[in-house]
Every structure is written in structure tokens, then in C-alpha cells.
CSV table of C-alpha atoms in Angstrom, one decimal:
chain,number,residue,atom,x,y,z
C,1,UNK,CA,78.9,83.8,189.8
C,2,UNK,CA,77.2,81.6,187.1
C,3,UNK,CA,78.9,83.5,184.3
C,4,UNK,CA,82.3,83.0,185.9
C,5,UNK,CA,81.6,79.3,186.4
C,6,UNK,CA,80.4,79.0,182.8
C,7,UNK,CA,83.5,80.8,181.5
C,8,UNK,CA,85.7,78.5,183.6
C,9,UNK,CA,84.0,75.4,182.2
C,10,UNK,CA,84.5,76.7,178.6
C,11,UNK,CA,88.1,77.3,179.4
C,12,UNK,CA,88.6,73.8,180.8
C,13,UNK,CA,86.8,72.2,177.8
C,14,UNK,CA,89.0,74.3,175.4
C,15,UNK,CA,92.1,73.3,177.3
C,16,UNK,CA,91.2,69.6,177.1
C,17,UNK,CA,90.4,69.9,173.4
C,18,UNK,CA,93.7,71.6,172.6
C,19,UNK,CA,95.6,69.0,174.6
C,20,UNK,CA,94.0,66.2,172.6
C,21,UNK,CA,94.9,67.9,169.3
C,22,UNK,CA,98.5,68.4,170.4
C,23,UNK,CA,98.7,64.7,171.7
C,24,UNK,CA,97.5,63.5,168.3
C,25,UNK,CA,100.0,65.7,166.4
C,26,UNK,CA,102.8,64.5,168.6
C,27,UNK,CA,101.7,60.9,168.1
C,28,UNK,CA,101.3,61.3,164.3
C,29,UNK,CA,104.9,62.6,164.1
C,30,UNK,CA,106.5,59.9,166.3
C,31,UNK,CA,106.9,62.3,169.2
C,32,UNK,CA,107.4,61.0,172.7
C,33,UNK,CA,107.0,61.9,176.3
C,34,UNK,CA,103.9,64.2,175.9
C,35,UNK,CA,102.8,64.8,179.5
C,36,UNK,CA,99.7,66.7,180.5
C,37,UNK,CA,98.5,66.9,184.1
C,38,UNK,CA,95.3,68.1,185.7
C,39,UNK,CA,95.8,66.8,189.2
C,40,UNK,CA,97.5,69.4,191.4
C,41,UNK,CA,100.1,66.8,192.7
C,42,UNK,CA,100.9,65.7,189.2
C,43,UNK,CA,101.4,69.3,188.1
C,44,UNK,CA,103.7,69.8,191.0
C,45,UNK,CA,105.8,66.8,190.0
C,46,UNK,CA,106.0,68.0,186.4
C,47,UNK,CA,107.2,71.4,187.6
C,48,UNK,CA,109.8,69.7,189.8
C,49,UNK,CA,111.1,67.7,186.9
C,50,UNK,CA,111.3,70.9,184.8
C,51,UNK,CA,113.2,72.8,187.6
C,52,UNK,CA,115.7,69.9,187.9
C,53,UNK,CA,116.4,69.6,184.1
C,54,UNK,CA,119.6,71.6,184.3
C,55,UNK,CA,121.0,69.5,187.0
C,56,UNK,CA,120.2,66.4,185.0
C,57,UNK,CA,122.2,67.9,182.2
C,58,UNK,CA,125.2,68.5,184.4
C,59,UNK,CA,125.0,64.8,185.5
C,60,UNK,CA,126.0,64.0,181.8
C,61,UNK,CA,129.1,66.1,182.0
C,62,UNK,CA,129.8,67.0,185.7
C,63,UNK,CA,133.0,69.1,185.0
C,64,UNK,CA,131.5,71.2,182.2
C,65,UNK,CA,129.8,74.5,182.2
C,66,UNK,CA,126.5,75.3,180.5
C,67,UNK,CA,125.6,78.0,178.0
C,68,UNK,CA,121.9,78.4,178.6
C,69,UNK,CA,120.0,80.1,175.9
C,70,UNK,CA,116.4,80.7,174.7
C,71,UNK,CA,114.9,82.2,171.6
C,72,UNK,CA,111.3,82.9,170.7
C,73,UNK,CA,109.4,83.2,167.4
C,74,UNK,CA,105.8,83.4,166.3
C,75,UNK,CA,104.2,80.0,166.7
C,76,UNK,CA,103.8,79.7,163.0
C,77,UNK,CA,107.7,79.4,162.8
C,78,UNK,CA,108.3,77.4,165.9
C,79,UNK,CA,108.5,73.9,164.4
C,80,UNK,CA,110.9,75.1,161.7
C,81,UNK,CA,113.1,76.9,164.2
C,82,UNK,CA,113.3,73.9,166.6
C,83,UNK,CA,114.0,71.5,163.6
C,84,UNK,CA,116.8,73.6,162.2
C,85,UNK,CA,118.2,74.3,165.7
C,86,UNK,CA,118.0,70.6,166.7
C,87,UNK,CA,119.8,69.6,163.4
C,88,UNK,CA,122.6,72.0,164.2
C,89,UNK,CA,122.8,71.0,167.9
C,90,UNK,CA,122.8,67.3,167.0
C,91,UNK,CA,125.7,67.8,164.5
C,92,UNK,CA,127.8,69.4,167.2
C,93,UNK,CA,130.4,67.5,169.2
C,94,UNK,CA,129.1,69.2,172.3
C,95,UNK,CA,126.3,67.8,174.5
C,96,UNK,CA,123.2,69.8,173.8
C,97,UNK,CA,119.6,69.6,175.0
C,98,UNK,CA,116.4,71.3,174.1
C,99,UNK,CA,114.0,72.0,176.9
C,100,UNK,CA,110.8,73.4,175.7
C,101,UNK,CA,107.5,74.7,176.9
C,102,UNK,CA,106.8,75.5,173.3
C,103,UNK,CA,103.2,76.8,173.6
C,104,UNK,CA,104.4,80.4,173.6
C,105,UNK,CA,107.0,80.2,170.8
C,106,UNK,CA,109.8,79.9,173.2
C,107,UNK,CA,112.3,77.1,173.7
C,108,UNK,CA,115.5,76.7,175.7
C,109,UNK,CA,118.8,75.0,175.1
C,110,UNK,CA,121.5,73.8,177.4
C,111,UNK,CA,124.9,73.5,175.6
C,112,UNK,CA,127.5,71.8,177.8
C,113,UNK,CA,131.2,72.7,177.2
C,114,UNK,CA,134.5,72.3,178.8
C,115,UNK,CA,135.5,75.8,180.2
C,116,UNK,CA,139.2,75.0,179.7
C,117,UNK,CA,138.7,74.2,176.0
C,118,UNK,CA,138.6,77.3,173.8
C,119,UNK,CA,137.2,75.3,170.9
C,120,UNK,CA,134.3,74.1,173.0
C,121,UNK,CA,133.6,77.7,174.1
C,122,UNK,CA,133.7,78.9,170.4
C,123,UNK,CA,131.4,76.0,169.4
C,124,UNK,CA,128.9,76.9,172.1
C,125,UNK,CA,128.9,80.5,171.0
C,126,UNK,CA,128.4,79.5,167.4
C,127,UNK,CA,125.4,77.3,168.3
C,128,UNK,CA,123.9,80.1,170.3
C,129,UNK,CA,124.5,82.6,167.5
C,130,UNK,CA,122.9,80.2,164.9
C,131,UNK,CA,119.7,79.9,167.0
C,132,UNK,CA,119.5,83.7,167.6
C,133,UNK,CA,120.1,84.6,163.9
C,134,UNK,CA,117.6,82.0,162.8
C,135,UNK,CA,115.0,83.3,165.2
C,136,UNK,CA,115.6,86.8,164.1
C,137,UNK,CA,115.2,85.8,160.4
C,138,UNK,CA,111.8,84.3,161.4
C,139,UNK,CA,110.5,87.6,162.9
C,140,UNK,CA,111.5,86.3,166.4
C,141,UNK,CA,113.5,87.7,169.3
C,142,UNK,CA,116.9,86.9,170.7
C,143,UNK,CA,115.4,85.9,174.0
C,144,UNK,CA,112.0,84.9,175.1
C,145,UNK,CA,112.4,84.8,178.9
C,146,UNK,CA,116.0,85.0,180.0
C,147,UNK,CA,116.5,88.6,179.2
C,148,UNK,CA,119.1,90.3,177.1
C,149,UNK,CA,122.0,91.0,179.5
C,150,UNK,CA,125.6,91.2,178.2
C,151,UNK,CA,125.3,87.9,176.3
C,152,UNK,CA,122.6,89.0,173.8
C,153,UNK,CA,123.1,92.7,173.7
C,154,UNK,CA,125.0,92.4,170.5
C,155,UNK,CA,121.8,91.2,168.7
C,156,UNK,CA,119.6,94.1,169.7
C,157,UNK,CA,120.5,96.5,167.0
C,158,UNK,CA,119.6,93.9,164.3
C,159,UNK,CA,116.4,93.0,166.2
C,160,UNK,CA,115.1,96.4,167.1
C,161,UNK,CA,117.0,99.0,165.0
C,162,UNK,CA,119.3,101.8,166.1
C,163,UNK,CA,116.4,104.3,166.6
C,164,UNK,CA,114.6,102.1,169.1
C,165,UNK,CA,117.9,101.6,171.0
C,166,UNK,CA,118.4,105.4,171.1
C,167,UNK,CA,115.0,105.8,172.5
C,168,UNK,CA,115.6,103.2,175.1
C,169,UNK,CA,118.8,104.9,176.0
C,170,UNK,CA,117.0,108.2,176.4
C,171,UNK,CA,114.5,106.6,178.7
C,172,UNK,CA,117.2,104.9,180.7
C,173,UNK,CA,119.2,108.1,181.1
C,174,UNK,CA,116.1,110.0,182.3
C,175,UNK,CA,115.2,107.4,184.9
C,176,UNK,CA,118.8,106.6,185.9
C,177,UNK,CA,121.0,109.6,185.2
C,178,UNK,CA,123.9,108.2,187.3
C,179,UNK,CA,123.7,104.9,185.4
C,180,UNK,CA,123.7,102.8,188.6
C,181,UNK,CA,120.9,100.4,187.6
C,182,UNK,CA,122.3,97.5,185.6
C,183,UNK,CA,125.0,99.5,183.9
C,184,UNK,CA,126.1,97.9,180.6
C,185,UNK,CA,123.4,95.2,180.7
C,186,UNK,CA,121.0,96.2,177.9
C,187,UNK,CA,122.0,99.0,175.6
C,188,UNK,CA,125.2,98.5,173.6
C,189,UNK,CA,127.8,101.0,174.5
C,190,UNK,CA,128.1,102.4,171.0
C,191,UNK,CA,124.5,103.7,171.1
C,192,UNK,CA,124.4,107.5,171.6
C,193,UNK,CA,121.6,110.0,171.3
């Protein structure tokens, strides 16, 4: 019991130390809204705000749809990826937000577009593709949490290579010979083995 308590105290001290370092970095670079909570109620409130972020975005453009995306890179490339993505997003005519819990190399974007405007849809796709291609060029992945699905399947060959996809297809076929589990949601249709 003493060892576990000692480990917990070390972990708490390390967490506080890292938080102070990050707060200083944010402050030194004119960042804002750095929030850290230790109190359980305060943590709950932060999580509530995070969960309601999408709806806050829709309040800006109530009749628009959202292209929600995420990418992930090694932490050593995260600042560069967010900076270049933010520059691209800010230059767009669309309303774009970055929602990050950046400690794991992952960040999310919400790109609002008019679903009846084809130019808006193309611009949203372009922005998403920019972030994915940039992440891949930095040894990252096309998605950190949201999964591949039909929207990011087209990036898998570049990210993983054809041999990895063939292996994945063999495993999928062995486990799902009738292709009834998420058909067409991960492995591009042109991949054969």
C-alpha cells in the first residue's frame, strides 16, 4: 500500500510540474485560455464544455453542416502541424475551429459549410485533405481517434502501404467471410490479395 501511495504522489507531483511548464510555454507565446483542473467538479465542468463545443460551433452557422476531422502526429511535429493547419483554416472563407487536447499529438477541426453550396463542400474537403497530407508528411496518421471509415479510407494506402492493406484484408476475410461487419468501411475496394 505504501508503494502505491508513493507512486501516486510522484505521479501527482509530475503532473503538477508538467502543467506549470505548459502554462509557462503558453504564456510565453501569448496563448490564452489554458485551463487545468484538479477538483472533480471543475473537471466535470471542463468535460461538459468540451462535449458542447460542436453545438457552440453550430450556433455560429445554424444552417450549415460540419466536416469534423482529426489528425495525429508525433508530439515533436504537433506545433508545426497545428500552425500550418491553422494558417490554412484561417485563410479559408469557411468558419473553421480547432479543438485540441494536444497532449497526445491529436487535434480536431470543425469546418462548417453550406451543404447546398458545392464550392463550400469542395473547400471543406480541400482543408481536410491539406491537414491529412501534412500529418502524413510528418510521420503522422490520417486520424487519431475518429477512425478511418469511408471518409479517410483513400489515405490508407499512402499511410500504411499496399502490403499492410492486403494483410488487413486477409484478416478481415478470415474473421468475416460474408463481409457483414462494416462492409466498405476500412479497406479500399481496389485492394485484393
